[in-house]
Amino acid sequence: MKKSNFQVKGMTCATCANTVEKEVQKLKGIKKANVNLTTEKLYLEYDEEMINVEKIAKTISDAGYSLVSQNQEAIFSIEGMTCASCSRSIEVVTKDLDGVTSSEVNLNTEKLRISFDKSIIDEEKIISVINGIGYKAKLDEQSFSYLEKGEEIKSLKTRVIISAFFTIPLLYIAMGPMIGIPLVSFLQPMENPLANALLQLVLTIPVLVMGHKFYFVGYKALIKKHPNMDSLIALGTSAAIIYGVFSILMIIMGDKTYVHQLYFESAAVIITLVTLGKYFETLSKGKTSEAIKKLLDLSPKKARVIRDGITEEISLEEVMVDDIVIVKPGEKVPVDGIVVKGFSSVDQSMLTGESMPVEKNVNDEVVGASINKNGSIQIRATKVGKDSALGQIIKLVEEAQGSKAPIAKLADIISGYFVPIVMVLALISSLVWFIFKGDFIFSLTIFISVLVIACPCALGLATPTAIMVGSGKATEYGIIFKTGTALEITHKSKIIVFDKTGTITEGKPKVTDILPINIKENDLLKIAASAEVNSEHLLAQAIVNEAKNRNLELLDSSNFLATPGGGIKAIISGKEVLIGNEKMISEFSIDLSEYQASIKTLSEQAKTPVFIVMDKKLIGIIAIADTIKKSAKSLMKRLNKLNYEVYMITGDNIKTAEVIAKTVGINHVLAEVLPEEKSNKIKELQEKTGARVIMVGDGINDAPALAQADVGVAIGSGTDVAIETADVILLNNDLNKIATMINLSHKTIKNIKENLFWAFGYNVILIPMAMGLLYIFNGPLLNPMFAGAAMSISSVSVVLNALRLKRFKDK
């Protein structure tokens, strides 16, 4: 009997709970069913052999409620995959399992990301099924481990060297006489045919041993009805070997002519060349993951912590939350934390792309992997390991690299049918040639060539390699694509919408103008700041911050009184000071008529005038504005060149919004939009234009709009909610990265299309050649050895083309 707890949604009263209990208890195989209305949990004891969760869920659904599945996600490392057919086979068999909701295999990283219902199936069952079709799976328990290719590369290199060591003399013995290279009489094919044939077999055996994985995996996949590239190689070379052994038997029986019908060298050369191709492919694929390696290398391996008053150096993995960590000048900050002692400037460029070091004082946050430039600081660890900013970035990059873009679906579908179709074509073409030509050797050559020339690898590698390199390159620019879908859809977008506050603007009001009246500028600012120091209003803080920036010493204040929506009163140096907006000041009968021109000018510049009155006399005006980011104007110029329609969305009044939009270079303004209405505006744009929309924002109130947009972009200084909801994250406030993001998306998708073109084109052109199409018109017949070389080259060329993205430079 299996015991499980399930979450049930839709229950509102005791009757609901009773209904769920009664309906479930009617099912055969249910021993016990109890519903807790408060927790909305259904406790079940049931016989798995008699009933499954799908049946229980349907019963509850029919009753008008819904069973929430206990879905969880896991990552498995897969060994033994060699081509797209392998990854496709694993996806097919795992998706067919009860309880599995999604399954994605990344051929490059050799990882399976699978979502499954824990109540129906567990990790052991998944591993068992994958192992059962010829691969080796294990649960990847590393938080953000990078798949080291070192051992695999070393093994492949050894296999290539040993295979080549035996293949080269084999080629010499088999092909030498045909091209005029003399052999010793002992090995002359017509003089000593049996010695010649047996030596070829002896030289072939070590090569077969080195390529044993092709046969083990290929035939196992074939038996399980999921043939792959290894199946093609195994079948083709096996045919050559079997016929070679048959020829030796015929020689023993006295027919010397069979010495010219040996195919051992073709089998050996094919295995050697394919192994060489896999070696170069693995080397190249290792380079596609350099982004992850670079990120992992950012973190120091050790940390210096204070525990029980003693300073000790420990490994990074041993650092715990709330540990006090010492970071000396020139060292990397080991973990995310808050400065508790000391002062320094920290270089965060490796994570955020910001070129200038940022000053850090007590209570300031620091990010792991940033570099402490000068002063020694002590920090209290707040996030360690996979929870740190770097850990989260690595996780996001790995997820993006492991995800599939919609464009990959075509290749996936074709890969699923590709190998069986090739096997049928090989069989049909060889039979047709045998029927019309009557030459068994010729038809065998056709059969082997068709099997070996076909390359599902190129199809399978076309998309993921480009996504891996593209998303990795984006990381170097401080851009994190969370999925392959976001990477693809970005290049299809035509409209981009920017939130104003905190995105186009800094989100922090600053003093822009000081207009003193019969008083010195600094004295006016000192009086205003002294009165506003007790206020929490954003405009007040802007005035106080400006005074601090000028190192002004504030005056004593008393009798502070704030008027909501108006301003403040205070006593400064025995004199009454009023600070407020135009409406408040007018209520105190202060004449502002002669300053209307200045007030109008400030308003037209989207600046808020604050009036300062002392002893019932206006002594000055201080203008405050949410300053526009320096990168905003240059970005709009770049977006105009890219033919984007750009919108700004804000809750500000239309006049203020239009001023800011005009200043920046934005033509379309959506003003006076309430936070909860932003997502509706995005939806209206999508429905009205039919175009893909990018939304850029940073705040909590931007989250629904980011989710509604086809691609949501959160800037790194934004809230966790916005970053969680977004599809793309900018790690710094440089808006020019938006244009970089778009350009990189275009380059990556172009690269994918190139890869798919060459992968499809290769097979479309060369498979008919292998079938003997050119030979019909007195052209050449494709030798199986050249077919093996071409197959390997196709895979490597696709990966090398993807690696060209590493040369991408932002313009």
PDB file of C-alpha atoms in Angstrom, residues 265-426:
ATOM      1  CA  GLU A 265      39.897  -1.573 -44.178  1.00  0.00           C
ATOM      2  CA  SER A 266      36.577   0.210 -44.773  1.00  0.00           C
ATOM      3  CA  ALA A 267      35.249  -0.865 -41.376  1.00  0.00           C
ATOM      4  CA  ALA A 268      38.473   0.151 -39.614  1.00  0.00           C
ATOM      5  CA  VAL A 269      38.750   3.495 -41.395  1.00  0.00           C
ATOM      6  CA  ILE A 270      35.093   4.310 -40.728  1.00  0.00           C
ATOM      7  CA  ILE A 271      35.456   3.595 -37.005  1.00  0.00           C
ATOM      8  CA  THR A 272      38.749   5.524 -36.804  1.00  0.00           C
ATOM      9  CA  LEU A 273      37.383   8.576 -38.663  1.00  0.00           C
ATOM     10  CA  VAL A 274      34.117   8.641 -36.724  1.00  0.00           C
ATOM     11  CA  THR A 275      36.065   8.391 -33.442  1.00  0.00           C
ATOM     12  CA  LEU A 276      38.345  11.195 -34.644  1.00  0.00           C
ATOM     13  CA  GLY A 277      35.246  13.234 -35.484  1.00  0.00           C
ATOM     14  CA  LYS A 278      33.816  12.599 -32.008  1.00  0.00           C
ATOM     15  CA  TYR A 279      37.143  13.693 -30.510  1.00  0.00           C
ATOM     16  CA  PHE A 280      37.120  17.025 -32.362  1.00  0.00           C
ATOM     17  CA  GLU A 281      33.403  17.426 -31.677  1.00  0.00           C
ATOM     18  CA  THR A 282      33.954  16.919 -27.945  1.00  0.00           C
ATOM     19  CA  LEU A 283      36.821  19.400 -27.955  1.00  0.00           C
ATOM     20  CA  SER A 284      34.610  21.945 -29.708  1.00  0.00           C
ATOM     21  CA  LYS A 285      31.593  21.249 -27.498  1.00  0.00           C
ATOM     22  CA  GLY A 286      33.792  21.839 -24.457  1.00  0.00           C
ATOM     23  CA  LYS A 287      34.405  25.357 -25.753  1.00  0.00           C
ATOM     24  CA  THR A 288      30.672  26.035 -26.018  1.00  0.00           C
ATOM     25  CA  SER A 289      30.454  25.755 -22.218  1.00  0.00           C
ATOM     26  CA  GLU A 290      33.296  28.138 -21.465  1.00  0.00           C
ATOM     27  CA  ALA A 291      30.781  30.660 -20.116  1.00  0.00           C
ATOM     28  CA  ILE A 292      29.964  28.313 -17.236  1.00  0.00           C
ATOM     29  CA  LYS A 293      33.645  27.554 -16.663  1.00  0.00           C
ATOM     30  CA  LYS A 294      34.453  31.273 -16.521  1.00  0.00           C
ATOM     31  CA  LEU A 295      31.663  31.887 -14.036  1.00  0.00           C
ATOM     32  CA  LEU A 296      32.799  28.990 -11.853  1.00  0.00           C
ATOM     33  CA  ASP A 297      36.357  30.276 -11.976  1.00  0.00           C
ATOM     34  CA  LEU A 298      35.235  33.663 -10.635  1.00  0.00           C
ATOM     35  CA  SER A 299      34.737  32.358  -7.125  1.00  0.00           C
ATOM     36  CA  PRO A 300      37.774  31.965  -4.879  1.00  0.00           C
ATOM     37  CA  LYS A 301      38.374  28.457  -3.587  1.00  0.00           C
ATOM     38  CA  LYS A 302      39.108  29.557   0.006  1.00  0.00           C
ATOM     39  CA  ALA A 303      37.651  31.988   2.524  1.00  0.00           C
ATOM     40  CA  ARG A 304      39.082  33.525   5.688  1.00  0.00           C
ATOM     41  CA  VAL A 305      36.474  33.433   8.492  1.00  0.00           C
ATOM     42  CA  ILE A 306      36.351  34.416  12.164  1.00  0.00           C
ATOM     43  CA  ARG A 307      34.873  31.718  14.394  1.00  0.00           C
ATOM     44  CA  ASP A 308      34.970  31.877  18.184  1.00  0.00           C
ATOM     45  CA  GLY A 309      37.420  34.763  17.919  1.00  0.00           C
ATOM     46  CA  ILE A 310      39.876  32.713  15.851  1.00  0.00           C
ATOM     47  CA  THR A 311      40.649  33.460  12.204  1.00  0.00           C
ATOM     48  CA  GLU A 312      40.869  30.368  10.035  1.00  0.00           C
ATOM     49  CA  GLU A 313      41.066  29.670   6.315  1.00  0.00           C
ATOM     50  CA  ILE A 314      38.474  27.193   5.080  1.00  0.00           C
ATOM     51  CA  SER A 315      37.180  25.963   1.715  1.00  0.00           C
ATOM     52  CA  LEU A 316      34.386  27.986   0.152  1.00  0.00           C
ATOM     53  CA  GLU A 317      31.946  25.082   0.560  1.00  0.00           C
ATOM     54  CA  GLU A 318      32.361  25.263   4.357  1.00  0.00           C
ATOM     55  CA  VAL A 319      31.316  28.922   4.689  1.00  0.00           C
ATOM     56  CA  MET A 320      27.924  29.250   6.376  1.00  0.00           C
ATOM     57  CA  VAL A 321      25.361  32.028   6.547  1.00  0.00           C
ATOM     58  CA  ASP A 322      26.223  34.593   9.280  1.00  0.00           C
ATOM     59  CA  ASP A 323      29.930  33.696   9.233  1.00  0.00           C
ATOM     60  CA  ILE A 324      32.170  36.764   9.505  1.00  0.00           C
ATOM     61  CA  VAL A 325      34.492  36.730   6.489  1.00  0.00           C
ATOM     62  CA  ILE A 326      37.671  38.807   6.199  1.00  0.00           C
ATOM     63  CA  VAL A 327      38.484  40.137   2.729  1.00  0.00           C
ATOM     64  CA  LYS A 328      41.879  41.795   2.248  1.00  0.00           C
ATOM     65  CA  PRO A 329      42.816  44.262  -0.520  1.00  0.00           C
ATOM     66  CA  GLY A 330      43.156  42.584  -3.913  1.00  0.00           C
ATOM     67  CA  GLU A 331      41.210  39.481  -2.858  1.00  0.00           C
ATOM     68  CA  LYS A 332      37.939  38.227  -4.299  1.00  0.00           C
ATOM     69  CA  VAL A 333      34.874  38.438  -2.092  1.00  0.00           C
ATOM     70  CA  PRO A 334      34.019  34.767  -1.381  1.00  0.00           C
ATOM     71  CA  VAL A 335      30.269  35.057  -0.728  1.00  0.00           C
ATOM     72  CA  ASP A 336      27.390  37.525  -0.788  1.00  0.00           C
ATOM     73  CA  GLY A 337      27.275  39.532   2.399  1.00  0.00           C
ATOM     74  CA  ILE A 338      26.944  42.817   4.272  1.00  0.00           C
ATOM     75  CA  VAL A 339      29.928  44.891   5.348  1.00  0.00           C
ATOM     76  CA  VAL A 340      30.157  44.940   9.155  1.00  0.00           C
ATOM     77  CA  LYS A 341      33.585  46.524   9.468  1.00  0.00           C
ATOM     78  CA  GLY A 342      35.873  48.576   7.257  1.00  0.00           C
ATOM     79  CA  PHE A 343      35.615  50.627   4.082  1.00  0.00           C
ATOM     80  CA  SER A 344      36.712  49.846   0.540  1.00  0.00           C
ATOM     81  CA  SER A 345      35.894  50.116  -3.132  1.00  0.00           C
ATOM     82  CA  VAL A 346      34.835  46.933  -4.900  1.00  0.00           C
ATOM     83  CA  ASP A 347      35.154  46.004  -8.560  1.00  0.00           C
ATOM     84  CA  GLN A 348      31.896  44.295  -9.604  1.00  0.00           C
ATOM     85  CA  SER A 349      32.584  44.388 -13.354  1.00  0.00           C
ATOM     86  CA  MET A 350      32.912  40.618 -13.752  1.00  0.00           C
ATOM     87  CA  LEU A 351      29.268  40.238 -12.709  1.00  0.00           C
ATOM     88  CA  THR A 352      27.577  43.519 -13.617  1.00  0.00           C
ATOM     89  CA  GLY A 353      29.784  44.957 -16.355  1.00  0.00           C
ATOM     90  CA  GLU A 354      30.096  48.250 -14.433  1.00  0.00           C
ATOM     91  CA  SER A 355      33.577  49.527 -15.153  1.00  0.00           C
ATOM     92  CA  MET A 356      33.961  51.786 -12.117  1.00  0.00           C
ATOM     93  CA  PRO A 357      34.599  50.334  -8.646  1.00  0.00           C
ATOM     94  CA  VAL A 358      31.755  50.896  -6.167  1.00  0.00           C
ATOM     95  CA  GLU A 359      32.460  52.268  -2.692  1.00  0.00           C
ATOM     96  CA  LYS A 360      31.380  49.975   0.150  1.00  0.00           C
ATOM     97  CA  ASN A 361      30.880  51.059   3.761  1.00  0.00           C
ATOM     98  CA  VAL A 362      29.354  49.433   6.830  1.00  0.00           C
ATOM     99  CA  ASN A 363      25.849  48.032   6.081  1.00  0.00           C
ATOM    100  CA  ASP A 364      26.484  48.014   2.314  1.00  0.00           C
ATOM    101  CA  GLU A 365      25.933  44.802   0.389  1.00  0.00           C
ATOM    102  CA  VAL A 366      28.769  43.069  -1.464  1.00  0.00           C
ATOM    103  CA  VAL A 367      28.494  40.335  -4.066  1.00  0.00           C
ATOM    104  CA  GLY A 368      30.538  37.158  -4.151  1.00  0.00           C
ATOM    105  CA  ALA A 369      33.268  37.032  -6.859  1.00  0.00           C
ATOM    106  CA  SER A 370      33.665  40.838  -6.876  1.00  0.00           C
ATOM    107  CA  ILE A 371      37.195  42.120  -6.182  1.00  0.00           C
ATOM    108  CA  ASN A 372      38.105  44.137  -3.087  1.00  0.00           C
ATOM    109  CA  LYS A 373      40.317  46.921  -4.441  1.00  0.00           C
ATOM    110  CA  ASN A 374      41.923  48.681  -1.455  1.00  0.00           C
ATOM    111  CA  GLY A 375      40.678  48.596   2.141  1.00  0.00           C
ATOM    112  CA  SER A 376      40.348  45.502   4.312  1.00  0.00           C
ATOM    113  CA  ILE A 377      36.727  44.697   5.122  1.00  0.00           C
ATOM    114  CA  GLN A 378      34.784  42.210   7.177  1.00  0.00           C
ATOM    115  CA  ILE A 379      31.469  40.959   5.878  1.00  0.00           C
ATOM    116  CA  ARG A 380      28.676  38.885   7.355  1.00  0.00           C
ATOM    117  CA  ALA A 381      27.760  36.126   4.913  1.00  0.00           C
ATOM    118  CA  THR A 382      24.113  36.328   3.820  1.00  0.00           C
ATOM    119  CA  LYS A 383      24.071  33.948   0.844  1.00  0.00           C
ATOM    120  CA  VAL A 384      26.446  31.090   0.129  1.00  0.00           C
ATOM    121  CA  GLY A 385      26.868  28.379  -2.501  1.00  0.00           C
ATOM    122  CA  LYS A 386      24.034  28.010  -4.964  1.00  0.00           C
ATOM    123  CA  ASP A 387      22.018  30.746  -3.209  1.00  0.00           C
ATOM    124  CA  SER A 388      24.615  33.434  -3.917  1.00  0.00           C
ATOM    125  CA  ALA A 389      24.201  35.883  -6.792  1.00  0.00           C
ATOM    126  CA  LEU A 390      26.901  34.068  -8.754  1.00  0.00           C
ATOM    127  CA  GLY A 391      25.285  30.711  -7.989  1.00  0.00           C
ATOM    128  CA  GLN A 392      21.937  31.973  -9.241  1.00  0.00           C
ATOM    129  CA  ILE A 393      23.522  33.377 -12.396  1.00  0.00           C
ATOM    130  CA  ILE A 394      25.231  30.049 -13.108  1.00  0.00           C
ATOM    131  CA  LYS A 395      21.942  28.226 -12.526  1.00  0.00           C
ATOM    132  CA  LEU A 396      20.118  30.547 -14.918  1.00  0.00           C
ATOM    133  CA  VAL A 397      22.804  30.224 -17.590  1.00  0.00           C
ATOM    134  CA  GLU A 398      22.784  26.425 -17.301  1.00  0.00           C
ATOM    135  CA  GLU A 399      18.990  26.368 -17.564  1.00  0.00           C
ATOM    136  CA  ALA A 400      19.083  28.609 -20.639  1.00  0.00           C
ATOM    137  CA  GLN A 401      21.746  26.462 -22.248  1.00  0.00           C
ATOM    138  CA  GLY A 402      19.818  23.319 -21.437  1.00  0.00           C
ATOM    139  CA  SER A 403      16.466  24.606 -22.710  1.00  0.00           C
ATOM    140  CA  LYS A 404      15.173  24.296 -26.238  1.00  0.00           C
ATOM    141  CA  ALA A 405      14.140  27.120 -28.511  1.00  0.00           C
ATOM    142  CA  PRO A 406      10.960  26.642 -30.592  1.00  0.00           C
ATOM    143  CA  ILE A 407      13.119  26.477 -33.729  1.00  0.00           C
ATOM    144  CA  ALA A 408      14.630  23.237 -32.397  1.00  0.00           C
ATOM    145  CA  LYS A 409      11.325  21.381 -32.683  1.00  0.00           C
ATOM    146  CA  LEU A 410      11.717  20.813 -36.431  1.00  0.00           C
ATOM    147  CA  ALA A 411      15.112  19.183 -35.971  1.00  0.00           C
ATOM    148  CA  ASP A 412      13.760  17.080 -33.091  1.00  0.00           C
ATOM    149  CA  ILE A 413      10.856  15.769 -35.155  1.00  0.00           C
ATOM    150  CA  ILE A 414      13.070  14.915 -38.116  1.00  0.00           C
ATOM    151  CA  SER A 415      15.718  13.301 -35.908  1.00  0.00           C
ATOM    152  CA  GLY A 416      13.080  10.976 -34.501  1.00  0.00           C
ATOM    153  CA  TYR A 417      12.315   9.544 -37.938  1.00  0.00           C
ATOM    154  CA  PHE A 418      15.731  10.033 -39.497  1.00  0.00           C
ATOM    155  CA  VAL A 419      17.589   6.818 -38.583  1.00  0.00           C
ATOM    156  CA  PRO A 420      14.775   4.360 -39.460  1.00  0.00           C
ATOM    157  CA  ILE A 421      14.297   6.117 -42.809  1.00  0.00           C
ATOM    158  CA  VAL A 422      18.041   5.915 -43.549  1.00  0.00           C
ATOM    159  CA  MET A 423      18.074   2.211 -42.722  1.00  0.00           C
ATOM    160  CA  VAL A 424      15.180   1.625 -45.115  1.00  0.00           C
ATOM    161  CA  LEU A 425      16.888   3.688 -47.853  1.00  0.00           C
ATOM    162  CA  ALA A 426      20.133   1.740 -47.383  1.00  0.00           C
TER     163      ALA A 426
END
